[in-house]
Tab-separated table of C-alpha atoms in Angstrom:
chain	number	residue	atom	x	y	z
A	1021	UNK	CA	-60.793	4.719	56.249
A	1022	UNK	CA	-60.409	1.099	55.285
A	1023	UNK	CA	-63.936	0.357	54.091
A	1024	UNK	CA	-63.553	-3.429	53.955
A	1025	UNK	CA	-66.854	-5.343	53.806
A	1026	UNK	CA	-68.266	-7.094	56.834
A	1027	UNK	CA	-68.361	-10.875	57.172
A	1028	UNK	CA	-72.104	-10.769	56.479
A	1029	UNK	CA	-71.590	-8.986	53.163
A	1030	UNK	CA	-68.737	-11.305	52.173
A	1031	UNK	CA	-71.094	-14.256	52.597
A	1032	UNK	CA	-73.512	-12.600	50.153
A	1033	UNK	CA	-70.890	-12.058	47.441
A	1034	UNK	CA	-68.362	-14.883	47.802
A	1035	UNK	CA	-69.707	-16.843	44.801
A	1036	UNK	CA	-69.534	-13.912	42.367
A	1037	UNK	CA	-66.505	-14.446	40.090
A	1038	UNK	CA	-65.288	-10.834	40.176
A	1039	UNK	CA	-64.893	-11.026	43.979
A	1040	UNK	CA	-63.449	-14.527	44.412
A	1041	UNK	CA	-59.829	-13.410	44.472
A	1042	UNK	CA	-60.587	-10.649	46.978
A	1043	UNK	CA	-62.478	-13.077	49.200
A	1044	UNK	CA	-59.520	-15.455	49.095
A	1045	UNK	CA	-57.022	-12.686	49.921
A	1046	UNK	CA	-59.198	-11.158	52.603
A	1047	UNK	CA	-58.839	-7.724	51.064
A	1048	UNK	CA	-61.058	-5.818	48.619
A	1049	UNK	CA	-59.383	-3.131	46.499
A	1050	UNK	CA	-61.306	-0.181	45.092
A	1051	UNK	CA	-63.426	-1.361	42.156
A	1052	UNK	CA	-63.229	0.753	39.000
A	1053	UNK	CA	-65.611	0.809	36.033
A	1054	UNK	CA	-63.139	-0.844	33.582
A	1055	UNK	CA	-62.822	-3.799	35.958
A	1056	UNK	CA	-66.606	-4.149	36.080
A	1057	UNK	CA	-66.750	-4.226	32.276
A	1058	UNK	CA	-63.863	-6.674	31.852
A	1059	UNK	CA	-65.380	-10.077	31.100
A	1060	UNK	CA	-68.934	-8.820	31.539
A	1061	UNK	CA	-71.337	-10.520	32.206
A	1062	UNK	CA	-69.438	-13.725	32.995
A	1063	UNK	CA	-67.516	-11.984	35.767
A	1064	UNK	CA	-70.858	-11.493	37.567
A	1065	UNK	CA	-72.650	-14.712	36.631
A	1066	UNK	CA	-73.850	-17.082	39.327
A	1067	UNK	CA	-76.587	-19.734	39.196
A	1068	UNK	CA	-78.842	-17.312	41.093
A	1069	UNK	CA	-78.269	-14.526	38.573
A	1070	UNK	CA	-78.750	-16.853	35.598
A	1071	UNK	CA	-82.072	-17.984	37.041
A	1072	UNK	CA	-83.145	-14.386	37.700
A	1073	UNK	CA	-82.344	-13.375	34.129
A	1074	UNK	CA	-84.279	-16.331	32.757
A	1075	UNK	CA	-87.274	-15.455	34.939
A	1076	UNK	CA	-87.211	-11.756	34.076
A	1077	UNK	CA	-86.320	-10.826	37.662
A	1078	UNK	CA	-83.053	-9.246	36.460
A	1079	UNK	CA	-82.264	-7.315	33.283
A	1080	UNK	CA	-79.358	-5.783	31.375
A	1081	UNK	CA	-79.374	-1.979	31.183
A	1082	UNK	CA	-76.911	0.815	30.427
A	1083	UNK	CA	-75.938	3.489	32.910
A	1084	UNK	CA	-77.027	6.977	31.904
A	1085	UNK	CA	-73.695	8.356	30.714
A	1086	UNK	CA	-73.609	12.136	30.441
A	1087	UNK	CA	-70.376	12.938	28.652
A	1088	UNK	CA	-68.556	9.635	29.108
A	1089	UNK	CA	-68.934	6.009	28.062
A	1090	UNK	CA	-72.004	4.244	29.372
A	1091	UNK	CA	-71.546	1.109	31.461
A	1092	UNK	CA	-73.585	-2.075	31.099
A	1093	UNK	CA	-75.068	-3.313	34.345
A	1094	UNK	CA	-77.523	-5.924	35.621
A	1095	UNK	CA	-80.308	-4.983	38.011
A	1096	UNK	CA	-83.910	-5.791	38.959
A	1097	UNK	CA	-86.531	-4.178	36.697
A	1098	UNK	CA	-87.412	-0.621	37.797
A	1099	UNK	CA	-84.584	-0.682	40.339
A	1100	UNK	CA	-83.966	3.070	40.235
A	1101	UNK	CA	-87.683	3.904	40.126
A	1102	UNK	CA	-88.370	1.798	43.224
A	1103	UNK	CA	-85.505	3.563	45.004
A	1104	UNK	CA	-87.043	6.923	44.024
A	1105	UNK	CA	-90.530	5.915	45.107
A	1106	UNK	CA	-89.314	4.674	48.474
A	1107	UNK	CA	-87.489	7.936	49.129
A	1108	UNK	CA	-90.515	9.951	48.071
A	1109	UNK	CA	-92.702	7.822	50.358
A	1110	UNK	CA	-90.368	8.254	53.349
A	1111	UNK	CA	-89.127	11.829	52.874
A	1112	UNK	CA	-90.134	13.956	55.884
A	1113	UNK	CA	-90.985	17.020	53.770
A	1114	UNK	CA	-92.957	15.435	50.926
A	1115	UNK	CA	-94.198	12.027	52.114
A	1116	UNK	CA	-97.751	13.380	52.218
A	1117	UNK	CA	-97.802	13.897	48.444
A	1118	UNK	CA	-96.877	10.245	47.936
A	1119	UNK	CA	-99.396	9.024	50.490
A	1120	UNK	CA	-102.176	11.093	48.943
A	1121	UNK	CA	-101.730	9.232	45.639
A	1122	UNK	CA	-100.937	12.272	43.513
A	1123	UNK	CA	-99.472	11.740	40.074
A	1124	UNK	CA	-95.850	12.391	39.167
A	1125	UNK	CA	-95.071	14.335	36.005
A	1126	UNK	CA	-91.457	14.122	34.887
A	1127	UNK	CA	-89.754	16.950	33.018
A	1128	UNK	CA	-86.307	15.735	32.090
A	1129	UNK	CA	-84.243	14.628	29.100
A	1130	UNK	CA	-85.958	13.523	25.923
A	1131	UNK	CA	-83.874	10.337	26.141
A	1132	UNK	CA	-85.811	9.366	29.276
A	1133	UNK	CA	-89.135	10.042	27.530
A	1134	UNK	CA	-88.081	8.024	24.495
A	1135	UNK	CA	-86.971	5.138	26.700
A	1136	UNK	CA	-90.394	4.951	28.343
A	1137	UNK	CA	-92.108	5.053	24.936
A	1138	UNK	CA	-89.876	2.255	23.606
A	1139	UNK	CA	-90.555	0.076	26.654
A	1140	UNK	CA	-94.314	0.578	26.289
A	1141	UNK	CA	-94.203	-0.147	22.550
A	1142	UNK	CA	-92.190	-3.337	23.118
A	1143	UNK	CA	-94.661	-4.423	25.772
A	1144	UNK	CA	-97.481	-4.065	23.253
A	1145	UNK	CA	-95.430	-5.647	20.458
A	1146	UNK	CA	-95.609	-2.596	18.177
A	1147	UNK	CA	-92.946	-0.205	16.855
A	1148	UNK	CA	-92.561	3.041	18.866
A	1149	UNK	CA	-94.169	6.157	17.395
A	1150	UNK	CA	-91.847	8.922	16.124
A	1151	UNK	CA	-93.719	11.382	18.382
A	1152	UNK	CA	-95.168	9.406	21.298
A	1153	UNK	CA	-98.625	10.435	22.484
A	1154	UNK	CA	-99.326	10.983	26.183
A	1155	UNK	CA	-100.676	7.435	26.572
A	1156	UNK	CA	-97.294	6.142	25.337
A	1157	UNK	CA	-95.408	8.210	27.901
A	1158	UNK	CA	-96.829	6.760	31.108
A	1159	UNK	CA	-94.156	4.737	32.905
A	1160	UNK	CA	-96.688	3.256	35.326
A	1161	UNK	CA	-99.936	4.420	36.912
A	1162	UNK	CA	-98.120	7.206	38.806
A	1163	UNK	CA	-95.573	8.682	36.368
A	1164	UNK	CA	-95.743	10.294	32.939
A	1165	UNK	CA	-92.977	12.025	30.954
A	1166	UNK	CA	-93.470	15.415	29.279
A	1167	UNK	CA	-90.456	16.457	27.220
A	1168	UNK	CA	-90.267	15.597	23.505
A	1169	UNK	CA	-87.305	17.785	22.459
A	1170	UNK	CA	-83.561	17.458	23.028
A	1171	UNK	CA	-82.864	21.126	23.796
A	1172	UNK	CA	-85.404	22.722	26.165
A	1173	UNK	CA	-84.211	26.184	25.157
A	1174	UNK	CA	-85.740	25.409	21.739
A	1175	UNK	CA	-89.227	24.570	23.022
A	1176	UNK	CA	-91.858	26.378	20.989
A	1177	UNK	CA	-94.994	27.894	22.453
A	1178	UNK	CA	-97.264	25.043	21.342
A	1179	UNK	CA	-94.964	22.547	23.111
A	1180	UNK	CA	-95.101	24.561	26.334
A	1181	UNK	CA	-98.893	24.782	26.075
A	1182	UNK	CA	-99.085	21.025	25.500
A	1183	UNK	CA	-96.925	20.253	28.546
A	1184	UNK	CA	-98.933	22.603	30.758
A	1185	UNK	CA	-102.153	20.896	29.617
A	1186	UNK	CA	-100.663	17.498	30.503
A	1187	UNK	CA	-99.681	18.823	33.928
A	1188	UNK	CA	-103.201	20.137	34.434
A	1189	UNK	CA	-104.611	16.749	33.511
A	1190	UNK	CA	-102.438	15.096	36.186
A	1191	UNK	CA	-103.542	17.728	38.704
A	1192	UNK	CA	-107.231	17.225	37.956
A	1193	UNK	CA	-106.894	13.491	38.593
A	1194	UNK	CA	-106.231	14.209	42.289
A	1195	UNK	CA	-109.027	14.948	44.750
A	1196	UNK	CA	-107.056	17.862	46.252
A	1197	UNK	CA	-105.603	19.085	42.960
A	1198	UNK	CA	-102.086	17.940	43.845
A	1199	UNK	CA	-99.338	16.668	41.588
A	1200	UNK	CA	-95.652	15.925	42.114
A	1201	UNK	CA	-93.144	17.485	39.701
A	1202	UNK	CA	-90.038	15.417	38.982
A	1203	UNK	CA	-87.418	17.212	36.930
A	1204	UNK	CA	-83.976	18.145	35.862
A	1205	UNK	CA	-83.465	21.553	37.450
A	1206	UNK	CA	-82.334	22.996	34.125
A	1207	UNK	CA	-85.441	21.741	32.295
A	1208	UNK	CA	-87.797	23.175	34.893
A	1209	UNK	CA	-85.965	26.521	34.826
A	1210	UNK	CA	-86.359	26.613	31.037
A	1211	UNK	CA	-90.078	25.927	31.430
A	1212	UNK	CA	-90.458	28.677	34.040
A	1213	UNK	CA	-88.698	31.172	31.755
A	1214	UNK	CA	-90.870	30.314	28.784
A	1215	UNK	CA	-94.069	30.328	30.824
A	1216	UNK	CA	-93.174	33.826	32.015
A	1217	UNK	CA	-92.207	35.090	28.579
A	1218	UNK	CA	-95.376	33.622	27.060
A	1219	UNK	CA	-97.750	34.999	29.696
A	1220	UNK	CA	-98.839	31.463	30.630
A	1221	UNK	CA	-98.651	31.520	34.425
A	1222	UNK	CA	-102.428	31.127	34.748
A	1223	UNK	CA	-102.061	27.792	32.929
A	1224	UNK	CA	-99.253	26.456	35.130
A	1225	UNK	CA	-100.784	24.886	38.264
A	1226	UNK	CA	-98.368	24.974	41.224
A	1227	UNK	CA	-96.979	21.553	42.208
A	1228	UNK	CA	-97.427	20.114	45.685
A	1229	UNK	CA	-93.792	18.949	45.759
A	1230	UNK	CA	-90.728	19.012	43.501
A	1231	UNK	CA	-87.748	16.680	43.189
A	1232	UNK	CA	-84.781	17.355	40.917
A	1233	UNK	CA	-82.644	14.280	40.543
A	1234	UNK	CA	-81.057	13.837	37.117
A	1235	UNK	CA	-77.921	15.970	37.101
A	1236	UNK	CA	-76.031	18.654	38.970
A	1237	UNK	CA	-78.366	21.592	39.627
A	1238	UNK	CA	-76.482	24.902	39.907
A	1239	UNK	CA	-76.910	27.246	42.861
A	1240	UNK	CA	-78.554	29.913	40.710
A	1241	UNK	CA	-81.023	27.453	39.192
A	1242	UNK	CA	-82.046	26.291	42.670
A	1243	UNK	CA	-82.452	29.907	43.751
A	1244	UNK	CA	-84.510	30.680	40.647
A	1245	UNK	CA	-86.832	27.735	41.284
A	1246	UNK	CA	-87.320	28.729	44.927
A	1247	UNK	CA	-88.360	32.189	43.758
A	1248	UNK	CA	-91.178	30.694	41.674
A	1249	UNK	CA	-92.433	27.768	43.767
A	1250	UNK	CA	-93.470	27.712	47.423
A	1251	UNK	CA	-93.614	23.922	47.801
A	1252	UNK	CA	-90.657	21.844	49.085
A	1253	UNK	CA	-87.929	21.450	46.451
A	1254	UNK	CA	-85.835	18.348	47.118
A	1255	UNK	CA	-82.568	17.174	45.552
A	1256	UNK	CA	-81.804	13.466	45.213
A	1257	UNK	CA	-78.333	12.107	44.519
A	1258	UNK	CA	-77.827	8.664	43.026
A	1259	UNK	CA	-77.019	6.695	39.903
A	1260	UNK	CA	-78.428	4.017	37.625
A	1261	UNK	CA	-76.215	1.322	39.117
A	1262	UNK	CA	-76.575	2.278	42.792
A	1263	UNK	CA	-80.018	3.816	43.229
A	1264	UNK	CA	-80.320	6.906	45.439
A	1265	UNK	CA	-77.813	7.517	48.224
A	1266	UNK	CA	-78.577	10.992	49.595
A	1267	UNK	CA	-81.494	13.392	49.722
A	1268	UNK	CA	-81.785	17.023	50.700
A	1269	UNK	CA	-84.425	18.484	52.956
A	1270	UNK	CA	-86.340	21.579	51.893
A	1271	UNK	CA	-83.602	23.788	53.421
A	1272	UNK	CA	-80.869	22.163	51.324
A	1273	UNK	CA	-79.173	20.033	53.988
A	1274	UNK	CA	-78.158	16.573	52.729
A	1275	UNK	CA	-78.985	13.382	54.590
A	1276	UNK	CA	-77.637	9.888	53.891
A	1277	UNK	CA	-79.995	7.238	52.596
A	1278	UNK	CA	-77.669	4.267	52.770
A	1279	UNK	CA	-79.980	1.275	53.030
A	1280	UNK	CA	-77.748	-1.798	52.429
A	1281	UNK	CA	-74.882	0.592	51.629
A	1282	UNK	CA	-71.824	2.265	53.087
A	1283	UNK	CA	-69.733	5.151	51.770
A	1284	UNK	CA	-66.069	6.113	52.012
A	1285	UNK	CA	-64.700	9.520	51.023
A	1286	UNK	CA	-61.226	9.502	49.440
A	1287	UNK	CA	-59.400	12.774	48.679
A	1288	UNK	CA	-59.025	13.332	44.923
A	1289	UNK	CA	-55.441	14.484	45.585
A	1290	UNK	CA	-53.210	14.406	48.671
A	1291	UNK	CA	-54.355	17.015	51.179
A	1292	UNK	CA	-57.455	17.936	49.161
A	1293	UNK	CA	-60.816	18.519	50.837
A	1294	UNK	CA	-62.518	17.529	47.588
A	1295	UNK	CA	-63.438	13.863	47.889
A	1296	UNK	CA	-64.554	11.093	45.562
A	1297	UNK	CA	-67.219	8.596	46.581
A	1298	UNK	CA	-66.323	4.955	47.159
A	1299	UNK	CA	-69.540	3.003	47.679
A	1300	UNK	CA	-70.230	-0.511	48.907
A	1301	UNK	CA	-73.767	-1.642	48.156
A	1302	UNK	CA	-75.721	-4.884	48.186
A	1303	UNK	CA	-79.018	-3.102	47.493
A	1304	UNK	CA	-78.937	-4.555	43.975
A	1305	UNK	CA	-78.813	-8.301	44.779
A	1306	UNK	CA	-77.715	-9.280	41.253
A	1307	UNK	CA	-74.767	-6.920	40.928
A	1308	UNK	CA	-73.564	-5.889	44.388
A	1309	UNK	CA	-70.803	-3.300	44.142
A	1310	UNK	CA	-68.098	-3.471	46.789
A	1311	UNK	CA	-65.796	-0.477	47.227
A	1312	UNK	CA	-67.000	0.866	43.896
A	1313	UNK	CA	-65.552	4.152	42.632
A	1314	UNK	CA	-68.727	5.909	41.474
A	1315	UNK	CA	-66.927	8.788	39.761
A	1316	UNK	CA	-68.724	11.457	41.820
A	1317	UNK	CA	-67.070	14.171	43.894
A	1318	UNK	CA	-68.257	15.885	47.069
A	1319	UNK	CA	-67.301	18.452	49.663
A	1320	UNK	CA	-68.195	18.236	53.345
A	1321	UNK	CA	-69.310	20.820	55.888
A	1322	UNK	CA	-65.974	20.806	57.735
A	1323	UNK	CA	-63.566	19.452	55.107
A	1324	UNK	CA	-63.274	16.063	56.816
A	1325	UNK	CA	-63.926	12.723	55.039
A	1326	UNK	CA	-67.162	12.138	56.943
A	1327	UNK	CA	-69.888	10.808	54.617
A	1328	UNK	CA	-72.559	11.990	57.060
A	1329	UNK	CA	-71.434	15.618	56.627
A	1330	UNK	CA	-71.620	16.081	52.847
A	1331	UNK	CA	-72.591	19.641	51.982
A	1332	UNK	CA	-72.261	19.602	48.196
A	1333	UNK	CA	-72.233	17.092	45.360
A	1334	UNK	CA	-69.693	18.709	43.071
A	1335	UNK	CA	-69.830	16.822	39.768
A	1336	UNK	CA	-67.763	14.114	38.133
A	1337	UNK	CA	-64.175	13.064	38.828
A	1338	UNK	CA	-63.437	12.763	35.103
A	1339	UNK	CA	-64.426	16.397	34.652
A	1340	UNK	CA	-62.086	17.855	37.279
A	1341	UNK	CA	-59.960	20.771	36.120
A	1342	UNK	CA	-56.281	20.698	37.131
A	1343	UNK	CA	-55.122	24.059	38.482
A	1344	UNK	CA	-52.023	25.352	40.324
A	1345	UNK	CA	-54.097	25.211	43.529
A	1346	UNK	CA	-55.288	21.645	43.013
A	1347	UNK	CA	-58.254	20.008	41.289
A	1348	UNK	CA	-61.373	22.135	40.721
A	1349	UNK	CA	-64.840	20.602	40.301
A	1350	UNK	CA	-67.994	21.957	38.708
A	1351	UNK	CA	-69.369	22.701	42.162
A	1352	UNK	CA	-66.377	24.948	42.941
A	1353	UNK	CA	-66.922	27.039	39.816
A	1354	UNK	CA	-70.649	27.076	40.467
A	1355	UNK	CA	-70.157	28.388	43.990
A	1356	UNK	CA	-68.056	31.289	42.672
A	1357	UNK	CA	-70.648	32.169	40.033
A	1358	UNK	CA	-73.556	31.976	42.484
A	1359	UNK	CA	-71.798	34.227	44.977
A	1360	UNK	CA	-71.024	36.916	42.401
A	1361	UNK	CA	-74.181	36.986	40.257
A	1362	UNK	CA	-77.608	35.386	40.747
A	1363	UNK	CA	-78.456	36.148	37.111
A	1364	UNK	CA	-76.210	33.578	35.385
A	1365	UNK	CA	-78.259	30.617	34.127
A	1366	UNK	CA	-76.261	28.206	31.938
A	1367	UNK	CA	-72.484	28.467	31.789
A	1368	UNK	CA	-69.616	26.696	30.097
A	1369	UNK	CA	-65.949	27.176	30.934
A	1370	UNK	CA	-63.757	26.823	27.871
A	1371	UNK	CA	-60.013	26.297	28.160
A	1372	UNK	CA	-58.270	28.541	25.617
A	1373	UNK	CA	-54.564	27.778	25.313
A	1374	UNK	CA	-52.353	27.064	28.298
A	1375	UNK	CA	-53.146	30.074	30.454
A	1376	UNK	CA	-56.549	31.504	29.522
A	1377	UNK	CA	-60.204	30.588	29.853
A	1378	UNK	CA	-63.523	31.874	28.622
A	1379	UNK	CA	-66.794	31.635	30.522
A	1380	UNK	CA	-69.664	31.523	28.047
A	1381	UNK	CA	-72.931	32.128	29.866
A	1382	UNK	CA	-76.628	32.837	29.477
A	1383	UNK	CA	-78.856	34.628	31.960
A	1384	UNK	CA	-82.429	34.142	33.125
A	1385	UNK	CA	-83.391	37.526	31.691
A	1386	UNK	CA	-81.500	37.120	28.423
A	1387	UNK	CA	-79.423	40.238	29.177
A	1388	UNK	CA	-75.710	40.234	30.093
A	1389	UNK	CA	-74.692	40.783	33.714
A	1390	UNK	CA	-73.701	44.327	34.601
A	1391	UNK	CA	-70.126	45.579	34.448
A	1392	UNK	CA	-69.526	45.224	38.183
A	1393	UNK	CA	-70.679	41.619	38.301
A	1394	UNK	CA	-68.789	40.768	35.111
A	1395	UNK	CA	-65.571	42.136	36.586
A	1396	UNK	CA	-66.066	40.255	39.846
A	1397	UNK	CA	-66.822	37.022	37.980
A	1398	UNK	CA	-63.698	37.313	35.832
A	1399	UNK	CA	-61.559	37.949	38.902
A	1400	UNK	CA	-63.017	35.067	40.934
A	1401	UNK	CA	-62.763	32.554	38.084
A	1402	UNK	CA	-59.224	33.647	37.265
A	1403	UNK	CA	-58.260	33.130	40.903
A	1404	UNK	CA	-60.002	29.746	41.052
A	1405	UNK	CA	-58.528	28.322	37.846
A	1406	UNK	CA	-55.143	30.025	37.706
A	1407	UNK	CA	-56.058	31.229	34.186
A	1408	UNK	CA	-56.912	34.679	32.923
A	1409	UNK	CA	-60.644	34.520	32.357
A	1410	UNK	CA	-62.911	36.579	30.137
A	1411	UNK	CA	-66.698	36.437	29.914
A	1412	UNK	CA	-68.872	36.040	26.852
A	1413	UNK	CA	-72.622	36.486	27.131
A	1414	UNK	CA	-74.650	34.311	24.783
A	1415	UNK	CA	-78.338	34.018	24.022
A	1416	UNK	CA	-78.055	30.247	23.788
A	1417	UNK	CA	-75.699	27.465	24.874
A	1418	UNK	CA	-76.638	24.156	23.215
A	1419	UNK	CA	-77.338	21.116	25.331
A	1420	UNK	CA	-75.320	17.912	24.855
A	1421	UNK	CA	-76.507	14.828	22.999
A	1422	UNK	CA	-77.312	13.235	26.357
A	1423	UNK	CA	-79.751	16.022	27.156
A	1424	UNK	CA	-77.370	17.399	29.782
A	1425	UNK	CA	-75.019	20.386	29.817
A	1426	UNK	CA	-71.221	20.193	29.804
A	1427	UNK	CA	-69.697	22.707	32.220
A	1428	UNK	CA	-66.090	22.304	31.016
A	1429	UNK	CA	-64.789	22.247	27.443
A	1430	UNK	CA	-61.201	21.866	26.257
A	1431	UNK	CA	-60.566	23.461	22.862
A	1432	UNK	CA	-58.775	20.362	21.595
A	1433	UNK	CA	-61.625	18.074	22.768
């Protein structure tokens, strides 16, 4: 698949310095993150962009790096939020919760909460509070952020009670008692566990719709959430620099949302049915990305490079594990774990030496998996990775500084 931009798109980007050579040659190579950063922002500067920056119609932001370097980009204010809101408004399973005007409560990384508080403080010309109050955590008139702690496994009872009260307040603001729950799947699963352990279910009003959109959500976490909520639970896939590209329906099937975009799937290795995304997008008018290597990996329903048939978003290219049978992604390990035991919650695969691995894991119940499941897990992971694997049950696996979990750890890292 060649993926070269159309004549219409070339007309939109021909004055951007980073693309001038490609326009002249008539061929656009794949664009990697280091190339975007080289000479930034001059390599993107045009009179139109300069005017937009001066007018506040464009802004500099950093991509939300998980375990890798963050990338500086230029985009319209609230670019990702507007992409989210449009998808919510148009999604066939949950559009009614947008149209009804219900509030959105967001349960995700503390970094996101702190960002909102800093923006609000700057707008008022005051320093941000060390512990932002609820009024400081409203992004706009629809969205507030709940989490004030890096590691959700360390939430204390009073924090859970406070978050449930804030959810109830959002619910009461709606004439039908609806609210929309936006989350990281991990964070919501932690809340569900602690609500159950604390006997607080009567204080947790059921949401009218749920979206998880911030990181890879494991099969078992999705299953666990479906067991506790009857509303539609939707997955969105996207990034800070691109906006949202795909959404799931309530049954888990993915659908493209490629407004002003196109996608190519390139195999991560010759003959592999694991693909990396190459995206061309002019949705962001100030930093259009043409044949951009996003760093994300996918698998398709039939193994073909058809971007309309994606069945799984598998994690990051930089986190692929080399094995004798080819590259393995987080989604491949996750599929094995989900098929062998529904009880595993958080997991981390640690490379130990040249030929062994250890799967550290927690469970939803806090108890280790039984002997039969442990044996099956060890066998499946050993087969997948080409390494002899052993399991280690833990009560706690710490979250990363980004507020996200690392699935793969090398001992020398």
